[in-house]
XYZ file of C-alpha atoms in Angstrom:
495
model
C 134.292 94.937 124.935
C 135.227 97.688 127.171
C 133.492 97.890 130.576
C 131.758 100.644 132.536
C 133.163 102.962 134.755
C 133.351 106.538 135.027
C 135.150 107.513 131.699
C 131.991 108.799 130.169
C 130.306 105.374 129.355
C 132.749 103.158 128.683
C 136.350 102.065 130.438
C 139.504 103.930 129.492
C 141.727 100.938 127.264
C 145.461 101.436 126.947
C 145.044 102.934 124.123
C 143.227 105.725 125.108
C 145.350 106.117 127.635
C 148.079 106.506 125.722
C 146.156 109.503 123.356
C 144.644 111.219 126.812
C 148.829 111.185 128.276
C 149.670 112.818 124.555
C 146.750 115.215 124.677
C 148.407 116.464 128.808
C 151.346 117.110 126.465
C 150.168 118.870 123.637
C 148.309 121.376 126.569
C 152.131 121.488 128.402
C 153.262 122.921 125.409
C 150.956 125.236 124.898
C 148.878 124.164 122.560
C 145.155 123.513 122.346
C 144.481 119.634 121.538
C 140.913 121.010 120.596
C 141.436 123.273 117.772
C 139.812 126.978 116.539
C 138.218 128.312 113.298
C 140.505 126.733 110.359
C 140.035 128.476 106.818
C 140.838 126.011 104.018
C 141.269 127.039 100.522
C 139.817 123.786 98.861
C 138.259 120.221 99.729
C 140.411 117.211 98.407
C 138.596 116.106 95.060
C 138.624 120.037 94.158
C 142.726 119.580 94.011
C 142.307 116.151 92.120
C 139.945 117.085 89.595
C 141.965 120.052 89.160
C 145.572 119.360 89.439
C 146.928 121.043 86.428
C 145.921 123.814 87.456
C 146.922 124.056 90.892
C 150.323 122.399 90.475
C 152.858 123.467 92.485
C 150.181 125.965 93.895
C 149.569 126.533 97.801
C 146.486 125.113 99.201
C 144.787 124.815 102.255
C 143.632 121.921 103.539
C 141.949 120.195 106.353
C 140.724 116.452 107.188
C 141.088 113.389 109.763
C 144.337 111.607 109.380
C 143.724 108.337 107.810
C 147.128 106.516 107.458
C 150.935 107.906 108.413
C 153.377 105.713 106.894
C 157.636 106.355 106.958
C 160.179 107.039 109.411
C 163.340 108.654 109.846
C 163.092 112.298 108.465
C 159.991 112.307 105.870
C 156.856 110.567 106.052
C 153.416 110.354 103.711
C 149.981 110.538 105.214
C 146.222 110.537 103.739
C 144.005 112.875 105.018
C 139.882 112.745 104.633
C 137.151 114.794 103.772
C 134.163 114.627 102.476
C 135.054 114.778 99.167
C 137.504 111.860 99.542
C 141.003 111.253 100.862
C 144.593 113.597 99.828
C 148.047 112.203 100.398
C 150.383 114.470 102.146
C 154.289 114.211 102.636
C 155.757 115.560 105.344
C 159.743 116.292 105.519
C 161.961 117.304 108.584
C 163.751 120.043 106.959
C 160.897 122.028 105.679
C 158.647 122.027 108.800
C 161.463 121.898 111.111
C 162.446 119.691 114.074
C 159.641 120.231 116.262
C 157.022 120.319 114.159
C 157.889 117.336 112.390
C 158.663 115.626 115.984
C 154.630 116.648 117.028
C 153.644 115.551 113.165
C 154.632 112.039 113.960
C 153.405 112.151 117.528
C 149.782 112.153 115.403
C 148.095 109.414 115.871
C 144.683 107.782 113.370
C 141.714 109.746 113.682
C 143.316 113.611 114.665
C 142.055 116.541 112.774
C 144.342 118.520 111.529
C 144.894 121.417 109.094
C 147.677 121.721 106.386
C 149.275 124.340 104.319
C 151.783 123.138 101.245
C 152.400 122.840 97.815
C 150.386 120.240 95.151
C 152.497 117.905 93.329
C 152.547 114.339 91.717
C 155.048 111.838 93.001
C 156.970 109.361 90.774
C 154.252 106.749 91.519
C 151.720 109.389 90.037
C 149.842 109.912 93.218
C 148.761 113.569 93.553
C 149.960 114.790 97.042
C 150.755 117.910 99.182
C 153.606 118.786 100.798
C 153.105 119.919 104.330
C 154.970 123.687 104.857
C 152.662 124.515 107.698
C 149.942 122.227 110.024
C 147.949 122.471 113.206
C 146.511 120.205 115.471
C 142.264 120.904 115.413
C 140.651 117.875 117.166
C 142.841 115.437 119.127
C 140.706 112.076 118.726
C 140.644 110.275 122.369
C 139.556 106.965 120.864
C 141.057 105.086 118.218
C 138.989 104.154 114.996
C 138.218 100.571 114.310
C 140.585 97.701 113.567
C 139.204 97.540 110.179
C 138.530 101.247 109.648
C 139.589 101.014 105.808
C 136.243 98.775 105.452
C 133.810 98.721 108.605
C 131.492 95.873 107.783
C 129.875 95.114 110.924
C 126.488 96.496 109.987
C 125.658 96.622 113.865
C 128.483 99.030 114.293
C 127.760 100.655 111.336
C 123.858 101.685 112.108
C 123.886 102.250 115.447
C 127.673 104.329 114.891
C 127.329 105.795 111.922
C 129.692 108.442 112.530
C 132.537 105.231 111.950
C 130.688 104.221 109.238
C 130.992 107.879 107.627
C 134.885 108.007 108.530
C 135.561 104.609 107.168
C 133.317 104.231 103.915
C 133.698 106.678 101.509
C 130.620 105.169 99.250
C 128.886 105.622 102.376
C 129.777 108.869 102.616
C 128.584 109.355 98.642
C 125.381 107.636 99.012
C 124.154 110.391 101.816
C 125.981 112.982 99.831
C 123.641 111.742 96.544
C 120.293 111.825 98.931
C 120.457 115.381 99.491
C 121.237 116.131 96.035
C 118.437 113.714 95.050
C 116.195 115.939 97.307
C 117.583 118.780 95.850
C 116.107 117.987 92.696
C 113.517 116.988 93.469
C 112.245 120.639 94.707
C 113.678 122.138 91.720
C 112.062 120.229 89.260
C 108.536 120.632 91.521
C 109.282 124.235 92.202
C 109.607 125.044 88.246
C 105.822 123.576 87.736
C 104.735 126.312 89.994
C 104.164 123.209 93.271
C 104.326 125.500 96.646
C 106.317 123.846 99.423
C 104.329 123.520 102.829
C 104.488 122.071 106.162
C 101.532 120.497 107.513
C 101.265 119.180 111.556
C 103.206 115.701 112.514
C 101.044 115.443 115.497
C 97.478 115.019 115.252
C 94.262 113.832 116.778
C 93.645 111.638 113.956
C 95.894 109.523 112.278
C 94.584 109.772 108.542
C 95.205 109.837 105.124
C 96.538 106.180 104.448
C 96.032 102.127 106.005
C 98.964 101.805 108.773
C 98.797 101.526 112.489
C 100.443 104.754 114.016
C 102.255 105.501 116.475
C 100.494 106.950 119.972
C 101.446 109.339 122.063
C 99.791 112.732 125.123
C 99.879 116.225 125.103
C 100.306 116.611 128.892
C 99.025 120.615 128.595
C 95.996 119.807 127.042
C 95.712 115.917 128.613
C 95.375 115.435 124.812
C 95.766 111.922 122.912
C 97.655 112.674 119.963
C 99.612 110.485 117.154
C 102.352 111.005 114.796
C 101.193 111.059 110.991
C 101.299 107.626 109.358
C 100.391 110.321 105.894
C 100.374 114.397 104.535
C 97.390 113.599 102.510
C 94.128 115.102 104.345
C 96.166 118.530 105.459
C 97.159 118.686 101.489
C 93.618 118.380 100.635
C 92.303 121.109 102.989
C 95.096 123.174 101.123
C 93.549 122.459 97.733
C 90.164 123.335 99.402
C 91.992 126.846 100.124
C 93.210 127.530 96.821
C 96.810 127.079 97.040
C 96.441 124.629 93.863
C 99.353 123.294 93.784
C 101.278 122.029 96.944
C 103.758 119.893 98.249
C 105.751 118.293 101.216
C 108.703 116.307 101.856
C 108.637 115.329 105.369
C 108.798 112.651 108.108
C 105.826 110.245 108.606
C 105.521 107.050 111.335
C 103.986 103.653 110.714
C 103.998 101.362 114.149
C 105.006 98.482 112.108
C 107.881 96.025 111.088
C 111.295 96.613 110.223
C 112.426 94.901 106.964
C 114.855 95.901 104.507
C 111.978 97.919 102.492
C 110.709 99.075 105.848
C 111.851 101.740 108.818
C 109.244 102.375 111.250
C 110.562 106.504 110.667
C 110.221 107.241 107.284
C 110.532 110.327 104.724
C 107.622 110.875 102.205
C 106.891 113.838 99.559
C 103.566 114.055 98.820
C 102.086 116.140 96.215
C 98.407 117.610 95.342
C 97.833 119.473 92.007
C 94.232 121.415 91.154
C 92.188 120.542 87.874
C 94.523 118.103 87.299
C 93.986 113.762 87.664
C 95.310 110.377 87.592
C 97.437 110.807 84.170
C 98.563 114.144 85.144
C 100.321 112.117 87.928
C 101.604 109.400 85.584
C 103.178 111.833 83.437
C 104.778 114.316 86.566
C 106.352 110.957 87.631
C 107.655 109.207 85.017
C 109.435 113.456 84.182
C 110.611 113.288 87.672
C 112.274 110.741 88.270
C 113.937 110.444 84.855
C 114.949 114.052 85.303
C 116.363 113.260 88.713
C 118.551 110.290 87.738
C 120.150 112.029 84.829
C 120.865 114.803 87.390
C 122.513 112.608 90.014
C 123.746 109.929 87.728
C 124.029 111.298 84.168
C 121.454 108.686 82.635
C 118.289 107.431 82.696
C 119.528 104.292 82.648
C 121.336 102.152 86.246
C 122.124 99.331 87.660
C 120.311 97.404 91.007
C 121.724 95.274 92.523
C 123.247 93.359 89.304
C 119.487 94.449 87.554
C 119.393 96.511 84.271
C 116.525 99.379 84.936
C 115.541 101.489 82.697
C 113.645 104.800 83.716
C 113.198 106.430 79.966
C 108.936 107.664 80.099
C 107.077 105.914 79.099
C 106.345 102.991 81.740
C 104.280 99.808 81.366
C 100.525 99.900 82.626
C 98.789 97.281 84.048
C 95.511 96.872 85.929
C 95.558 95.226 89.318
C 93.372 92.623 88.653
C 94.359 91.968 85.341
C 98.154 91.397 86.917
C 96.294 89.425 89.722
C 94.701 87.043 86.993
C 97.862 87.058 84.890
C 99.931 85.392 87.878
C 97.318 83.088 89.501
C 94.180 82.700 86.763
C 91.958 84.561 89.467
C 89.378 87.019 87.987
C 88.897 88.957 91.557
C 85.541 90.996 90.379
C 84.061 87.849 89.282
C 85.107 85.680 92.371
C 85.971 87.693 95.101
C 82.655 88.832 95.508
C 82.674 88.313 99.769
C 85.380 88.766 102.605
C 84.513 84.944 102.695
C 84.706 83.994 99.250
C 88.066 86.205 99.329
C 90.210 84.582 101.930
C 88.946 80.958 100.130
C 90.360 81.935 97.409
C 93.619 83.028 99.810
C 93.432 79.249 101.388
C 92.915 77.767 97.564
C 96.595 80.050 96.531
C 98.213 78.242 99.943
C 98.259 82.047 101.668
C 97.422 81.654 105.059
C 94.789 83.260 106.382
C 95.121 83.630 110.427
C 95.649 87.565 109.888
C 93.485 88.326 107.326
C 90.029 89.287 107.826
C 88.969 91.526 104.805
C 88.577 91.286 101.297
C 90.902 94.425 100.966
C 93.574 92.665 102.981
C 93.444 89.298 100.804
C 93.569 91.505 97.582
C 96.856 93.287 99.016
C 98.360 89.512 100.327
C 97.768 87.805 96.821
C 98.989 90.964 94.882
C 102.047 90.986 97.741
C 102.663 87.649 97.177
C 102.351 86.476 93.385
C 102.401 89.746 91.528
C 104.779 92.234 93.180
C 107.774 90.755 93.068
C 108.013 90.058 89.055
C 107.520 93.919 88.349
C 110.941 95.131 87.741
C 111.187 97.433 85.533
C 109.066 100.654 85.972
C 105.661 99.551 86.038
C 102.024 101.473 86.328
C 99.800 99.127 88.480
C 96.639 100.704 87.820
C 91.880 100.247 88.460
C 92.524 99.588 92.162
C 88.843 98.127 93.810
C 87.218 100.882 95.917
C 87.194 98.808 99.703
C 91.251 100.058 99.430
C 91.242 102.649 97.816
C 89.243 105.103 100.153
C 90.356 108.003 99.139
C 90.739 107.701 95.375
C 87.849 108.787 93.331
C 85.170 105.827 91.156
C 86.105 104.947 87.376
C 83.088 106.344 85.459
C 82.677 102.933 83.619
C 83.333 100.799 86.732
C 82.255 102.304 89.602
C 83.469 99.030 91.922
C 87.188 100.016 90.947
C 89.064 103.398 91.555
C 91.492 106.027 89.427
C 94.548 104.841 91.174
C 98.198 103.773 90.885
C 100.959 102.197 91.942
C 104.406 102.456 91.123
C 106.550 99.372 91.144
C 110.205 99.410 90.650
C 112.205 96.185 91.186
C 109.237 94.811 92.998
C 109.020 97.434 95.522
C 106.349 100.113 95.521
C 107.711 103.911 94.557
C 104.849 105.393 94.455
C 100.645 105.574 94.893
C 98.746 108.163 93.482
C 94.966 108.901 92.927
C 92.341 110.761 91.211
C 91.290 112.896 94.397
C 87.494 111.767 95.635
C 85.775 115.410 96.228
C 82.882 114.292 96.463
C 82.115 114.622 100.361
C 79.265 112.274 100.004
C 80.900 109.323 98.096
C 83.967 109.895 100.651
C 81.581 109.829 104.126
C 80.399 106.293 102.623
C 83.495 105.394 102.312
C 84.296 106.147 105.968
C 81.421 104.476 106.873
C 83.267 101.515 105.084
C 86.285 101.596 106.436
C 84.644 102.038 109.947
C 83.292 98.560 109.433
C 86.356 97.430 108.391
C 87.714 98.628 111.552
C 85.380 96.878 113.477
C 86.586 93.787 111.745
C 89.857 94.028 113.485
C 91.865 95.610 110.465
C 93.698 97.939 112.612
C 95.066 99.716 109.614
C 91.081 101.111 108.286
C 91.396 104.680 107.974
C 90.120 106.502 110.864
C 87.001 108.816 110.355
C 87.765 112.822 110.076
C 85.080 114.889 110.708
C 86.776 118.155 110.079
C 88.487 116.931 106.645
C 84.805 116.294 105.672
C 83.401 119.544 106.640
C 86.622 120.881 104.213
C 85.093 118.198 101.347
C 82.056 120.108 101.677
C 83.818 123.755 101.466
C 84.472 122.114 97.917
C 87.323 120.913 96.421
C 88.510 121.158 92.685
C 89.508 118.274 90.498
C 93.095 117.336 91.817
C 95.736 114.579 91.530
C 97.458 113.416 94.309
C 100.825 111.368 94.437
C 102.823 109.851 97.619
C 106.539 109.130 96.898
C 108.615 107.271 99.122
C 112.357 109.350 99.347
C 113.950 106.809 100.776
C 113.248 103.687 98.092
C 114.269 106.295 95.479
C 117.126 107.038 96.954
C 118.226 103.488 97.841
C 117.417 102.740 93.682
C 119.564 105.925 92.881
C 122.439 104.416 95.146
C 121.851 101.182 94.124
C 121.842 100.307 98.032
C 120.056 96.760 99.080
C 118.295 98.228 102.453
C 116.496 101.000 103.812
C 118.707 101.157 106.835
C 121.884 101.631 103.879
C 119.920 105.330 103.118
C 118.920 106.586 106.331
C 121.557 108.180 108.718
C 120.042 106.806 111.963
C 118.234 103.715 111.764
C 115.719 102.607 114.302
C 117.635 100.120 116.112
C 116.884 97.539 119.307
C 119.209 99.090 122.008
C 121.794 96.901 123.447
C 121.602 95.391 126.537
């Protein structure tokens, strides 16, 4: 491990030694170690996915050098972009003495720029051959060891930048997010959805159960906290008449860090007038079928070794039916108290030190016995009202809600409701989760005044739908962990 001094943050190793010596040269001769505007013609899979065309055509190129291999008066080198990696051949008679003398003075991890003619080799390998290059970035350190495969995932989350220059599937899977994204707003912009941004800062964190982060306005000597949800700003929207809106944005949850969890998190939430629960169903099951033949060519992939099959339509199942399906308990019936609840918790061997509610047993046992056998897409549906605050009554059943959740692989994709509008109904169930609060659940929604006020404004018939971007994209990339799909993990720093 290199030590501290006064080289930036770390200690200057021979090695860097050697490239900051080379880079005193490169300046003695006049040249700039650091590079200017570079015009290049095409990126490297362009010329592979395109090579009959642009044989023995002149290109323009530019990338990090990867490998130089050779000696004597020719050598072959693989430059990388973002589009993947080019060989290119460099020979002492067509660049010259001193060019070719600086070309092997390169060392791994320069930027440079390259002008030359496409060919194929005798081996096959399609390669250009170097009749002009310039030096754009002199690199001062060296990349890893084991820069053809970084697989320390410390190094690789907390310096993703190696990660980026070593991996080229990493490179694809954050390539594949944006165009994931990128469909995504297409396919909600052609159903007439309005893209908005709503505050991340707020005096009340509301709109789903999480414990938030906290933090002052100084100006105002204001307590504030980051959203934890988009849901009650979308709602004053649809009290406004926009109709149809959506969001894809950052929300914070003060909680743990798993591989299905990152405390920083991106959400698109979605809110649609006159519409309701199946109106939901349907807009997802399109979307993200629509989506993966986009970015994958088929509604069909593979997770993790797993067969998944996104073709509408999806399996439905009521919670409590899946509840009694997996452990013979018939919740309405039994689970009639928070007591009688968290016996029934003690009776499945669930321990019960954290648990307080009947809404936090429902989610443990559900959690525990149910969650992790739905694999293929899969409709959990009839949530009970104590957590489901927001989500409007079933006519018939007025103890359980119009409200699902989407399980994929046994991870939730998805939770969507019939809106509550009623501003009545929805300041009782304030009042509820209030009590909860006082319970200790330190995830009860928080009671908004102002978003009630808006309820009474009146609100239309809507469906609502939260969609977590980065679970969709870590199924899409068929990546095991959160941390695998977000650039910049949250990360303990190091001592």
């Amino acid at each position: 491990m290199d030590e501290q001094n006064s080289f930036g943050t770390v200690a200057r190793t021979e090695e860097m030694e050697n490239r900051l010596a080379k880079m005193e040269k490169i300046k003695a001769e006049g040249r700039d170690p650091f590079g200017r505007r570079f015009l290049r013609t095409h990126e490297h899979r362009q010329i592979m996915e395109n090579f009959e065309t642009l044989e023995n055509q002149e290109v323009t190129i530019a990338g990090r050098l990867m490998t130089i291999r050779g000696h004597g008066k020719a050598c072959f080198a693989n430059l990388s972009d973002r589009s993947g990696q080019m060989q290119i051949y460099a020979k002492i008679d067509v660049l010259g003495e001193e060019a070719y003398r600086q070309f092997t003075e390169l060392d791994l991890g320069d930027l440079i720029g390259v002008t030359g003619t496409v060919f194929r080799t005798h081996r096959g390998q399609i390669t250009v051959q170097v009749h002009r290059w310039e030096l754009l970035t002199k690199a001062l350190r060296p990349l890893p060891e084991k820069w053809h495969g970084l697989k320390d995932v410390d190094i690789r989350y907390r310096q993703r930048y190696l990660d980026l220059i070593s991996n080229q599937d990493v490179r694809e899977t954050f390539i594949k997010r944006t165009r994931i994204i990128s469909s995504i707003r297409r396919f909600l912009d052609a159903r007439g959805f309005l893209e908005v941004e709503t505050p991340v800062l707020s005096v009340i964190a509301g709109g789903g159960h999480a414990r938030p982060f906290n933090t002052h306005h100084n100006a105002l000597d204001l307590d504030l906290t980051l959203r934890i949800a988009l849901e009650l700003y979308h709602k004053r929207l649809i009290v406004g008449g926009l109709e149809r809106v959506y969001e894809i944005g950052k929300c914070f949850r003060n909680e743990g860090i798993s591989t299905k969890h990152n405390p920083e998190f991106t959400m698109i939430e979605l809110y649609q007038a006159y519409g309701d629960l199946t109106d939901m169903m349907e807009l997802v099951e399109t979307l993200f079928a629509q989506v993966a033949r986009e970015v994958l060519g088929s509604e069909q992939l593979t997770y993790q070794g797993t067969a998944i099959d996104l073709t509408p339509p999806w399996t439905r199942l009521s919670m409590t039916d899946a509840i009694k399906q997996e452990t013979g308990i018939d919740w309405i019936q039994e689970a009639t108290s928070d007591e009688a609840a968290l016996a029934l918790a003690e009776r499945l061997g669930i321990k019960t030190k954290e648990l307080k509610t009947k809404g936090q047993v429902l989610d443990e046992i559900f959690d525990v016995f149910v969650e992790p056998k739905l694999i293929q897409p899969t409709f959990i549906v009839d949530y009970p009202i104590e957590v489901s605050p927001l989500a409007k009554r079933k006519p018939d059943q007025p103890e359980l809600t119009d409200r699902f959740e989407l399980f994929i692989y046994g991870r939730e994709m998805a939770n969507a409701f019939t809106e509550l509008n009623d501003p009545l109904d929805q300041r009782e169930r304030f009042v509820a989760q209030a009590r909860e609060k006082a319970k200790g659940n330190e995830e009860a929604m928080v009671w908004d005044e102002d978003f009630l006020v808006a309820l009474e404004h009146g609100m239309p018939p809507a469906g609502g739908m939260g969609i977590g971007i980065d679970r969709l994209v870590m199924l899409l990339t068929d990546s095991p962990s959160i941390r695998d799909v977000i650039l910049f993990p949250l990360m303990r720093p190091k001592e």
